[in-house]
Every structure is written in structure tokens, then in C-alpha cells.
Amino acid sequence: MPIRIRTLVASDAAAYKALRDESLRTAPEAFTSDWASSVGREASEYAGRFGEPSTGKFFLGAFDGTDQLLGCIGCEREARLQQRHCAHVVSMMVAPAAQRQGIGQQLVAACIDTARQVPGLTQLLLTVTASNTHVVRLYEQAGFRAWGLLPRAIVVDGVGYDKLHMLRLLT
């Protein structure tokens, strides 16, 4: 199926919230946010995350031919002057029914390409649940390298999950 990737805007907030709620519910170990705390939030609360790519704070969405949001990825540049060369890749998710079709790979590649256009941005950072080996491999194939591990970074239903810290240079 052909996928179109574009920057998310305020009018995408409801679709983003629906995707996020579904992702938090079906894969709680993959996120630091939890479904119970998020499900009651208004969709409009998320619109502030959708900035202009040139700022280094943006979200990209993957849409199918019917304009349904199938996946997204965020990039949030550091605000402090001495860290403005860094941005964090956040909220990477693909709807369960659309997984394992290359959408995540396309989103990561588009995020890297977009981040490369941001003046002064030289590296991307992210965390990923270490036991999610499929996603770890996806990031490695996109050029991210592990630099540390935080044991029991999150605890879901009494089970601890390690988070792998990864870095990708843009230069």
C-alpha cells in the first residue's frame, strides 16, 4: 500500500490521540507514558507538539490512501543553548494492524532526513525498550548506535523493562 508521510498539524490531533491511545493500550512496555493517564486527555492538548520542521520540533505522520494515520514519529530539539545540537526522537508508533509493513522504517528515515535540514542540529537521541529487539534492529539499520542501558527504566504491572539509549549523528 502506498504511504504518504507529512508533517502533522493541529487538525491531526484527534487522529494522533487515537493512534497514541491504541499504542499505549496494546504495547504499554514500549512507552514511558501510560494509557490510564493519557486516555482522558483532550486531543487538542497534543497540538502544541506539532511544530514546524525547521525548528527541530516536529511530528511526522504516515498516512494511507484514505488519509488514515497509520503511524507517527516525533522530533523534539533541546531548548538549552548548549544542547541545541541535540534532538530526541519520541513517540514512534505504528498502528498494530499496520505493523511489519515497513512504515516504521519509512518514518525513521523521514525523521532523519527532516532533522538533517535543521540548522545546527547534529545528533538524534532516543530510548527504546531493550527487549523490543525488532525495533532496536530497525533503529540500528537506520544508523543509531547504543550508548547505554537503564535497567528497569519503566515498570508495567510489576515487571521492569530496561531502556536502551541510542544515538545517531547527522553529520
PDB file of N, CA and C in Angstrom, residues 13-66:
ATOM      1  N   ALA A  13      -4.692  16.307  15.407  1.00  0.00           N
ATOM      2  CA  ALA A  13      -4.610  15.959  16.832  1.00  0.00           C
ATOM      3  C   ALA A  13      -5.533  14.796  17.210  1.00  0.00           C
ATOM      4  N   ALA A  14      -6.742  14.755  16.701  1.00  0.00           N
ATOM      5  CA  ALA A  14      -7.666  13.668  17.057  1.00  0.00           C
ATOM      6  C   ALA A  14      -7.152  12.321  16.543  1.00  0.00           C
ATOM      7  N   ALA A  15      -6.660  12.287  15.323  1.00  0.00           N
ATOM      8  CA  ALA A  15      -6.111  11.043  14.768  1.00  0.00           C
ATOM      9  C   ALA A  15      -4.860  10.623  15.539  1.00  0.00           C
ATOM     10  N   TYR A  16      -4.024  11.595  15.905  1.00  0.00           N
ATOM     11  CA  TYR A  16      -2.821  11.308  16.685  1.00  0.00           C
ATOM     12  C   TYR A  16      -3.203  10.712  18.043  1.00  0.00           C
ATOM     13  N   LYS A  17      -4.185  11.326  18.712  1.00  0.00           N
ATOM     14  CA  LYS A  17      -4.606  10.839  20.023  1.00  0.00           C
ATOM     15  C   LYS A  17      -5.143   9.410  19.922  1.00  0.00           C
ATOM     16  N   ALA A  18      -5.941   9.125  18.903  1.00  0.00           N
ATOM     17  CA  ALA A  18      -6.489   7.776  18.724  1.00  0.00           C
ATOM     18  C   ALA A  18      -5.363   6.757  18.530  1.00  0.00           C
ATOM     19  N   LEU A  19      -4.379   7.094  17.695  1.00  0.00           N
ATOM     20  CA  LEU A  19      -3.235   6.203  17.466  1.00  0.00           C
ATOM     21  C   LEU A  19      -2.439   6.029  18.749  1.00  0.00           C
ATOM     22  N   ARG A  20      -2.214   7.121  19.462  1.00  0.00           N
ATOM     23  CA  ARG A  20      -1.441   7.084  20.704  1.00  0.00           C
ATOM     24  C   ARG A  20      -2.150   6.247  21.759  1.00  0.00           C
ATOM     25  N   ASP A  21      -3.443   6.470  21.932  1.00  0.00           N
ATOM     26  CA  ASP A  21      -4.194   5.697  22.923  1.00  0.00           C
ATOM     27  C   ASP A  21      -4.138   4.199  22.610  1.00  0.00           C
ATOM     28  N   GLU A  22      -4.322   3.857  21.334  1.00  0.00           N
ATOM     29  CA  GLU A  22      -4.268   2.447  20.937  1.00  0.00           C
ATOM     30  C   GLU A  22      -2.879   1.860  21.188  1.00  0.00           C
ATOM     31  N   SER A  23      -1.835   2.623  20.881  1.00  0.00           N
ATOM     32  CA  SER A  23      -0.462   2.147  21.081  1.00  0.00           C
ATOM     33  C   SER A  23      -0.146   1.958  22.555  1.00  0.00           C
ATOM     34  N   LEU A  24      -0.554   2.906  23.388  1.00  0.00           N
ATOM     35  CA  LEU A  24      -0.312   2.797  24.830  1.00  0.00           C
ATOM     36  C   LEU A  24      -1.068   1.607  25.432  1.00  0.00           C
ATOM     37  N   ARG A  25      -2.257   1.337  24.899  1.00  0.00           N
ATOM     38  CA  ARG A  25      -3.063   0.223  25.408  1.00  0.00           C
ATOM     39  C   ARG A  25      -2.491  -1.127  24.993  1.00  0.00           C
ATOM     40  N   THR A  26      -2.056  -1.235  23.736  1.00  0.00           N
ATOM     41  CA  THR A  26      -1.627  -2.532  23.206  1.00  0.00           C
ATOM     42  C   THR A  26      -0.159  -2.849  23.451  1.00  0.00           C
ATOM     43  N   ALA A  27       0.669  -1.842  23.688  1.00  0.00           N
ATOM     44  CA  ALA A  27       2.108  -2.072  23.922  1.00  0.00           C
ATOM     45  C   ALA A  27       2.613  -1.186  25.064  1.00  0.00           C
ATOM     46  N   PRO A  28       2.082  -1.360  26.273  1.00  0.00           N
ATOM     47  CA  PRO A  28       2.441  -0.466  27.377  1.00  0.00           C
ATOM     48  C   PRO A  28       3.927  -0.477  27.720  1.00  0.00           C
ATOM     49  N   GLU A  29       4.596  -1.579  27.463  1.00  0.00           N
ATOM     50  CA  GLU A  29       6.029  -1.675  27.787  1.00  0.00           C
ATOM     51  C   GLU A  29       6.905  -0.875  26.818  1.00  0.00           C
ATOM     52  N   ALA A  30       6.337  -0.381  25.747  1.00  0.00           N
ATOM     53  CA  ALA A  30       7.110   0.361  24.748  1.00  0.00           C
ATOM     54  C   ALA A  30       7.167   1.851  25.023  1.00  0.00           C
ATOM     55  N   PHE A  31       6.410   2.333  26.013  1.00  0.00           N
ATOM     56  CA  PHE A  31       6.294   3.779  26.229  1.00  0.00           C
ATOM     57  C   PHE A  31       6.501   4.139  27.694  1.00  0.00           C
ATOM     58  N   THR A  32       7.022   5.338  27.931  1.00  0.00           N
ATOM     59  CA  THR A  32       7.125   5.818  29.303  1.00  0.00           C
ATOM     60  C   THR A  32       5.796   6.392  29.775  1.00  0.00           C
ATOM     61  N   SER A  33       4.956   6.837  28.855  1.00  0.00           N
ATOM     62  CA  SER A  33       3.598   7.281  29.202  1.00  0.00           C
ATOM     63  C   SER A  33       2.711   6.051  29.369  1.00  0.00           C
ATOM     64  N   ASP A  34       1.620   6.202  30.106  1.00  0.00           N
ATOM     65  CA  ASP A  34       0.725   5.066  30.293  1.00  0.00           C
ATOM     66  C   ASP A  34      -0.686   5.417  29.802  1.00  0.00           C
ATOM     67  N   TRP A  35      -1.408   4.376  29.409  1.00  0.00           N
ATOM     68  CA  TRP A  35      -2.742   4.542  28.834  1.00  0.00           C
ATOM     69  C   TRP A  35      -3.696   5.206  29.814  1.00  0.00           C
ATOM     70  N   ALA A  36      -3.727   4.766  31.073  1.00  0.00           N
ATOM     71  CA  ALA A  36      -4.698   5.279  32.042  1.00  0.00           C
ATOM     72  C   ALA A  36      -4.552   6.786  32.258  1.00  0.00           C
ATOM     73  N   SER A  37      -3.316   7.278  32.240  1.00  0.00           N
ATOM     74  CA  SER A  37      -3.087   8.716  32.436  1.00  0.00           C
ATOM     75  C   SER A  37      -3.364   9.522  31.177  1.00  0.00           C
ATOM     76  N   SER A  38      -3.332   8.877  30.046  1.00  0.00           N
ATOM     77  CA  SER A  38      -3.439   9.585  28.769  1.00  0.00           C
ATOM     78  C   SER A  38      -4.821   9.557  28.144  1.00  0.00           C
ATOM     79  N   VAL A  39      -5.574   8.498  28.379  1.00  0.00           N
ATOM     80  CA  VAL A  39      -6.827   8.299  27.652  1.00  0.00           C
ATOM     81  C   VAL A  39      -7.827   9.432  27.888  1.00  0.00           C
ATOM     82  N   GLY A  40      -7.790  10.057  29.058  1.00  0.00           N
ATOM     83  CA  GLY A  40      -8.740  11.121  29.360  1.00  0.00           C
ATOM     84  C   GLY A  40      -8.343  12.502  28.864  1.00  0.00           C
ATOM     85  N   ARG A  41      -7.149  12.623  28.326  1.00  0.00           N
ATOM     86  CA  ARG A  41      -6.701  13.924  27.814  1.00  0.00           C
ATOM     87  C   ARG A  41      -7.465  14.310  26.558  1.00  0.00           C
ATOM     88  N   GLU A  42      -7.643  15.598  26.371  1.00  0.00           N
ATOM     89  CA  GLU A  42      -8.286  16.104  25.157  1.00  0.00           C
ATOM     90  C   GLU A  42      -7.291  16.034  23.995  1.00  0.00           C
ATOM     91  N   ALA A  43      -7.782  15.718  22.820  1.00  0.00           N
ATOM     92  CA  ALA A  43      -6.916  15.654  21.633  1.00  0.00           C
ATOM     93  C   ALA A  43      -6.208  16.980  21.396  1.00  0.00           C
ATOM     94  N   SER A  44      -6.890  18.081  21.669  1.00  0.00           N
ATOM     95  CA  SER A  44      -6.304  19.402  21.423  1.00  0.00           C
ATOM     96  C   SER A  44      -5.039  19.647  22.241  1.00  0.00           C
ATOM     97  N   GLU A  45      -4.872  18.929  23.342  1.00  0.00           N
ATOM     98  CA  GLU A  45      -3.669  19.097  24.173  1.00  0.00           C
ATOM     99  C   GLU A  45      -2.401  18.667  23.439  1.00  0.00           C
ATOM    100  N   TYR A  46      -2.542  17.835  22.438  1.00  0.00           N
ATOM    101  CA  TYR A  46      -1.376  17.335  21.715  1.00  0.00           C
ATOM    102  C   TYR A  46      -0.935  18.260  20.580  1.00  0.00           C
ATOM    103  N   ALA A  47      -1.786  19.157  20.162  1.00  0.00           N
ATOM    104  CA  ALA A  47      -1.486  20.008  19.004  1.00  0.00           C
ATOM    105  C   ALA A  47      -0.231  20.846  19.209  1.00  0.00           C
ATOM    106  N   GLY A  48       0.076  21.217  20.439  1.00  0.00           N
ATOM    107  CA  GLY A  48       1.264  22.004  20.717  1.00  0.00           C
ATOM    108  C   GLY A  48       2.569  21.288  20.419  1.00  0.00           C
ATOM    109  N   ARG A  49       2.516  19.993  20.279  1.00  0.00           N
ATOM    110  CA  ARG A  49       3.721  19.216  19.953  1.00  0.00           C
ATOM    111  C   ARG A  49       4.060  19.294  18.466  1.00  0.00           C
ATOM    112  N   PHE A  50       3.090  19.716  17.660  1.00  0.00           N
ATOM    113  CA  PHE A  50       3.254  19.693  16.209  1.00  0.00           C
ATOM    114  C   PHE A  50       3.810  21.025  15.723  1.00  0.00           C
ATOM    115  N   GLY A  51       5.137  21.142  15.679  1.00  0.00           N
ATOM    116  CA  GLY A  51       5.770  22.380  15.251  1.00  0.00           C
ATOM    117  C   GLY A  51       6.229  22.323  13.808  1.00  0.00           C
ATOM    118  N   GLU A  52       6.880  23.390  13.405  1.00  0.00           N
ATOM    119  CA  GLU A  52       7.461  23.463  12.058  1.00  0.00           C
ATOM    120  C   GLU A  52       8.769  22.684  12.026  1.00  0.00           C
ATOM    121  N   PRO A  53       8.999  21.864  11.019  1.00  0.00           N
ATOM    122  CA  PRO A  53      10.239  21.091  10.963  1.00  0.00           C
ATOM    123  C   PRO A  53      11.510  21.933  11.091  1.00  0.00           C
ATOM    124  N   SER A  54      11.497  23.143  10.563  1.00  0.00           N
ATOM    125  CA  SER A  54      12.711  23.973  10.611  1.00  0.00           C
ATOM    126  C   SER A  54      13.144  24.313  12.034  1.00  0.00           C
ATOM    127  N   THR A  55      12.246  24.174  13.010  1.00  0.00           N
ATOM    128  CA  THR A  55      12.580  24.471  14.406  1.00  0.00           C
ATOM    129  C   THR A  55      13.238  23.289  15.106  1.00  0.00           C
ATOM    130  N   GLY A  56      13.129  22.114  14.514  1.00  0.00           N
ATOM    131  CA  GLY A  56      13.631  20.916  15.166  1.00  0.00           C
ATOM    132  C   GLY A  56      12.618  20.292  16.108  1.00  0.00           C
ATOM    133  N   LYS A  57      11.423  20.854  16.174  1.00  0.00           N
ATOM    134  CA  LYS A  57      10.333  20.293  16.984  1.00  0.00           C
ATOM    135  C   LYS A  57       9.178  20.009  16.032  1.00  0.00           C
ATOM    136  N   PHE A  58       9.025  18.735  15.681  1.00  0.00           N
ATOM    137  CA  PHE A  58       8.013  18.370  14.696  1.00  0.00           C
ATOM    138  C   PHE A  58       7.580  16.921  14.893  1.00  0.00           C
ATOM    139  N   PHE A  59       6.436  16.607  14.329  1.00  0.00           N
ATOM    140  CA  PHE A  59       5.941  15.233  14.258  1.00  0.00           C
ATOM    141  C   PHE A  59       5.629  14.940  12.804  1.00  0.00           C
ATOM    142  N   LEU A  60       5.958  13.728  12.378  1.00  0.00           N
ATOM    143  CA  LEU A  60       5.639  13.262  11.040  1.00  0.00           C
ATOM    144  C   LEU A  60       4.622  12.136  11.157  1.00  0.00           C
ATOM    145  N   GLY A  61       3.692  12.110  10.234  1.00  0.00           N
ATOM    146  CA  GLY A  61       2.694  11.050  10.215  1.00  0.00           C
ATOM    147  C   GLY A  61       2.746  10.274   8.920  1.00  0.00           C
ATOM    148  N   ALA A  62       2.447   8.988   8.999  1.00  0.00           N
ATOM    149  CA  ALA A  62       2.353   8.124   7.820  1.00  0.00           C
ATOM    150  C   ALA A  62       0.869   7.881   7.556  1.00  0.00           C
ATOM    151  N   PHE A  63       0.430   8.257   6.375  1.00  0.00           N
ATOM    152  CA  PHE A  63      -0.985   8.170   6.011  1.00  0.00           C
ATOM    153  C   PHE A  63      -1.171   7.209   4.836  1.00  0.00           C
ATOM    154  N   ASP A  64      -2.282   6.493   4.863  1.00  0.00           N
ATOM    155  CA  ASP A  64      -2.600   5.612   3.733  1.00  0.00           C
ATOM    156  C   ASP A  64      -3.388   6.384   2.682  1.00  0.00           C
ATOM    157  N   GLY A  65      -3.863   5.690   1.666  1.00  0.00           N
ATOM    158  CA  GLY A  65      -4.570   6.332   0.561  1.00  0.00           C
ATOM    159  C   GLY A  65      -5.890   6.969   0.954  1.00  0.00           C
ATOM    160  N   THR A  66      -6.449   6.568   2.094  1.00  0.00           N
ATOM    161  CA  THR A  66      -7.704   7.162   2.568  1.00  0.00           C
ATOM    162  C   THR A  66      -7.446   8.251   3.607  1.00  0.00           C
TER     163      THR A  66
END
